[in-house]
Short mmCIF file of C-alpha atoms in Angstrom, two decimals:
data_model
loop_
_atom_site.label_atom_id
_atom_site.label_comp_id
_atom_site.label_asym_id
_atom_site.label_seq_id
_atom_site.Cartn_x
_atom_site.Cartn_y
_atom_site.Cartn_z
CA MET S 1 -8.10 26.67 29.66
CA GLU S 2 -5.43 25.69 32.19
CA TYR S 3 -5.87 22.13 31.18
CA TRP S 4 -4.69 22.84 27.58
CA LYS S 5 -1.71 24.91 28.85
CA ASN S 6 -0.55 22.11 30.97
CA LEU S 7 -1.29 19.34 28.37
CA ARG S 8 1.94 17.63 27.25
CA ASP S 9 3.02 18.38 23.76
CA ASP S 10 2.76 14.67 22.67
CA ARG S 11 -0.88 14.50 23.66
CA LYS S 12 -1.67 17.55 21.64
CA TRP S 13 0.02 16.35 18.50
CA VAL S 14 -1.50 12.82 18.89
CA GLY S 15 -4.91 14.00 19.67
CA LEU S 16 -5.06 16.29 16.68
CA LEU S 17 -3.94 13.54 14.49
CA GLY S 18 -6.80 11.50 16.06
CA LEU S 19 -9.20 14.21 14.97
CA SER S 20 -7.98 14.14 11.61
CA PHE S 21 -8.50 10.40 11.31
CA PHE S 22 -11.84 10.65 13.12
CA SER S 23 -13.05 13.09 10.22
CA MET S 24 -11.74 11.16 7.41
CA PHE S 25 -13.05 7.77 8.76
CA THR S 26 -16.34 9.22 9.69
CA CYS S 27 -16.81 9.75 5.89
CA PHE S 28 -15.02 6.59 4.73
CA ASN S 29 -16.65 4.10 7.06
CA ALA S 30 -20.06 5.49 6.26
CA VAL S 31 -19.29 4.75 2.46
CA GLN S 32 -17.78 1.47 3.35
CA THR S 33 -20.80 0.32 5.34
CA LEU S 34 -23.06 1.17 2.52
CA GLN S 35 -21.12 -0.94 -0.11
CA SER S 36 -23.03 -4.27 0.02
CA THR S 37 -26.36 -2.56 0.48
CA ILE S 38 -26.25 -0.13 -2.29
CA ASN S 39 -23.99 -2.01 -4.67
CA LYS S 40 -24.80 -5.56 -3.82
CA THR S 41 -22.41 -7.98 -5.34
CA LEU S 42 -20.26 -5.20 -6.74
CA GLY S 43 -19.85 -3.76 -3.19
CA SER S 44 -18.79 -7.08 -1.77
CA LEU S 45 -16.09 -7.42 -4.66
CA THR S 46 -15.00 -3.80 -4.03
CA LEU S 47 -14.35 -4.54 -0.31
CA ALA S 48 -12.60 -7.76 -1.13
CA SER S 49 -10.22 -5.99 -3.50
CA LEU S 50 -9.72 -3.12 -0.84
CA TYR S 51 -8.71 -5.56 2.04
CA ALA S 52 -6.73 -7.81 -0.29
CA CYS S 53 -4.73 -4.82 -1.31
CA PHE S 54 -4.54 -3.69 2.18
CA ALA S 55 -2.83 -7.01 3.20
CA ILE S 56 -0.39 -6.79 0.39
CA GLY S 57 0.24 -3.14 0.93
CA ASN S 58 1.41 -3.60 4.35
CA ILE S 59 4.34 -5.73 3.08
CA ILE S 60 5.63 -2.95 0.75
CA THR S 61 4.70 -0.02 2.82
CA PRO S 62 8.02 0.10 4.77
CA ILE S 63 9.83 0.74 1.52
CA ILE S 64 7.60 3.78 0.92
CA LEU S 65 8.04 4.96 4.48
CA SER S 66 11.81 4.89 3.96
CA LYS S 67 11.58 7.26 1.08
CA LEU S 68 8.79 9.67 2.03
CA ASP S 69 8.28 11.75 5.17
CA VAL S 70 5.19 10.97 7.40
CA ARG S 71 3.39 14.01 6.19
CA LYS S 72 3.69 13.13 2.63
CA CYS S 73 2.71 9.53 3.57
CA PHE S 74 -0.38 10.84 5.14
CA TRP S 75 -1.37 12.85 1.96
CA LEU S 76 -0.44 9.87 -0.20
CA GLY S 77 -2.52 7.43 1.96
CA GLY S 78 -5.41 9.84 2.35
CA ALA S 79 -5.83 10.33 -1.32
CA GLY S 80 -6.72 6.90 -1.73
CA TYR S 81 -9.70 7.21 0.68
CA ILE S 82 -10.85 10.36 -1.12
CA LEU S 83 -10.67 8.60 -4.43
CA PHE S 84 -12.80 5.67 -3.17
CA ILE S 85 -15.39 7.99 -1.74
CA ILE S 86 -15.58 9.88 -5.09
CA ALA S 87 -15.67 6.64 -7.11
CA ASN S 88 -18.99 5.98 -5.41
CA ILE S 89 -20.55 9.11 -6.76
CA LYS S 90 -21.20 7.58 -10.21
CA ILE S 91 -20.86 3.95 -10.20
CA ILE S 92 -18.64 2.48 -12.95
CA PRO S 93 -18.03 -1.22 -11.87
CA PRO S 94 -14.34 -1.68 -12.96
CA LEU S 95 -13.30 1.78 -11.65
CA LEU S 96 -15.08 1.17 -8.17
CA ILE S 97 -13.18 -2.21 -7.91
CA LEU S 98 -9.85 -0.40 -8.83
CA ALA S 99 -10.66 2.49 -6.50
CA GLY S 100 -11.05 -0.16 -3.66
CA GLY S 101 -7.91 -1.73 -4.48
CA LEU S 102 -6.15 1.55 -4.54
CA ASN S 103 -7.64 2.43 -1.15
CA GLY S 104 -6.40 -0.74 0.23
CA LEU S 105 -2.83 0.13 -0.69
CA SER S 106 -3.17 3.72 0.53
CA ALA S 107 -4.65 2.33 3.87
CA ALA S 108 -1.42 0.45 4.47
CA ILE S 109 0.52 3.58 3.95
CA ILE S 110 -1.55 5.87 6.09
CA TRP S 111 -1.86 3.28 9.07
CA ASN S 112 1.84 2.55 9.15
CA ALA S 113 2.64 6.30 8.91
CA GLN S 114 0.13 6.76 11.84
CA SER S 115 2.29 4.26 13.93
CA VAL S 116 5.43 5.94 13.03
CA TYR S 117 4.00 9.48 13.96
CA VAL S 118 2.43 8.29 17.23
CA SER S 119 5.61 6.54 18.28
CA ARG S 120 7.92 9.54 17.48
CA TRP S 121 5.69 11.79 19.51
CA THR S 122 5.40 9.34 22.59
CA PRO S 123 7.93 9.30 25.35
CA ASP S 124 8.82 5.99 27.10
CA GLY S 125 6.17 4.80 29.43
CA SER S 126 3.26 6.64 27.66
CA GLU S 127 2.70 4.34 24.60
CA GLY S 128 -0.64 3.02 26.13
CA LYS S 129 -1.93 6.40 26.96
CA ASN S 130 -1.21 7.95 23.48
CA SER S 131 -2.47 4.81 21.71
CA GLY S 132 -5.65 5.03 23.67
CA LEU S 133 -6.04 8.57 23.28
CA PHE S 134 -5.84 8.29 19.25
CA ASN S 135 -8.03 5.26 19.18
CA GLY S 136 -10.56 6.75 21.41
CA ILE S 137 -10.89 9.82 19.43
CA MET S 138 -10.66 8.13 15.88
CA PHE S 139 -13.14 5.24 16.67
CA MET S 140 -15.77 7.61 17.65
CA ASN S 141 -16.35 7.78 13.78
CA MET S 142 -18.30 4.66 13.96
CA VAL S 143 -21.08 6.43 15.81
CA PHE S 144 -21.16 9.81 14.05
CA GLY S 145 -20.69 8.52 10.52
CA ASN S 146 -23.61 6.26 10.75
CA ILE S 147 -25.65 8.93 12.36
CA ILE S 148 -24.83 11.29 9.52
CA VAL S 149 -25.58 8.98 6.71
CA ALA S 150 -28.75 7.84 8.25
CA THR S 151 -29.92 11.52 8.46
CA LEU S 152 -29.08 12.23 4.93
CA PHE S 153 -30.89 9.19 3.73
CA LYS S 154 -33.86 9.98 5.95
CA PHE S 155 -34.34 13.23 3.99
CA GLU S 156 -34.23 11.06 0.67
CA ILE S 157 -31.10 12.62 -0.59
CA LYS S 158 -29.67 11.01 -3.76
CA ASN S 159 -26.60 8.62 -3.22
CA ALA S 160 -24.48 10.82 -5.50
CA ILE S 161 -25.14 13.87 -3.42
CA VAL S 162 -24.59 11.87 -0.22
CA PHE S 163 -21.03 10.70 -1.36
CA SER S 164 -20.21 14.16 -2.74
CA ILE S 165 -21.01 15.76 0.65
CA LEU S 166 -18.91 13.01 2.39
CA ALA S 167 -15.93 13.74 0.06
CA VAL S 168 -15.54 17.27 1.28
CA PRO S 169 -14.62 16.78 5.16
CA ALA S 170 -12.56 13.67 4.15
CA ALA S 171 -10.44 15.81 1.86
CA MET S 172 -10.14 18.56 4.45
CA ALA S 173 -9.04 15.92 6.99
CA VAL S 174 -6.40 14.63 4.70
CA ILE S 175 -4.99 18.03 3.99
CA SER S 176 -4.92 18.90 7.77
CA MET S 177 -2.67 15.68 8.29
CA GLY S 178 0.04 17.68 6.58
CA PHE S 179 -0.27 20.85 8.59
CA LEU S 180 -0.77 19.41 12.22
CA LYS S 181 1.99 21.62 13.68
CA TYR S 182 0.49 24.89 12.19
CA ILE S 183 -3.04 23.89 13.07
CA ILE S 184 -2.50 23.33 16.67
CA ASN S 185 -0.17 26.30 17.11
CA VAL S 186 -2.98 28.58 15.72
CA LEU S 187 -5.59 26.84 17.87
CA LEU S 188 -3.54 27.21 21.13
CA LEU S 189 -2.91 30.86 20.26
CA LEU S 190 -6.46 31.62 19.66
CA VAL S 191 -8.10 29.53 22.35
CA VAL S 192 -5.73 29.67 25.32
CA GLY S 193 -3.30 32.42 24.33
CA ILE S 194 -0.18 30.26 24.27
CA ASP S 195 2.64 31.88 22.43
CA ILE S 196 2.90 30.19 18.98
CA ASN S 197 6.71 30.55 18.89
CA GLN S 198 7.23 28.08 21.71
CA PHE S 199 6.67 25.15 19.55
CA ASP S 200 9.19 26.23 16.86
#
């Protein structure tokens, strides 16, 4: 408990964002990994569409970030990931490829917003620590996502149900990105008894 009381504010915000990304990418990366296995050539085309649009999206994203605040960019970017997961529930080839492309554009938005968010919360000299904290938390999704999907398929659950299950925590993670301050305030108050008003 004393550790959390003494933890610097920037680590709390960056760590919580890492948890939100971890939750969303646990679901997304599981779906992405299965594309070429389940959807064969269609899956490969979908991923090509996704990453081509991601590359193009990075060129136009600064314009979007200049017009919208970071929280709205998280929601807008996260919506593309949710759409992509949902598009896998019932496969309609043109829509799946389109959803992949939209996911690519939204990925550019959310990753650039993440960079802005982390840099704003990071004091000089702590860039490496906060970047490492975020990445360390977020990239654990590669372990848990595959374990979850392998477990679901082991019980021979239909693909549509698996993707439906994955869409729920992904959506919750995206919603949480817009309320990071409020979530961490409540957690700190409940878990370690820190006055919620000190962060206002």
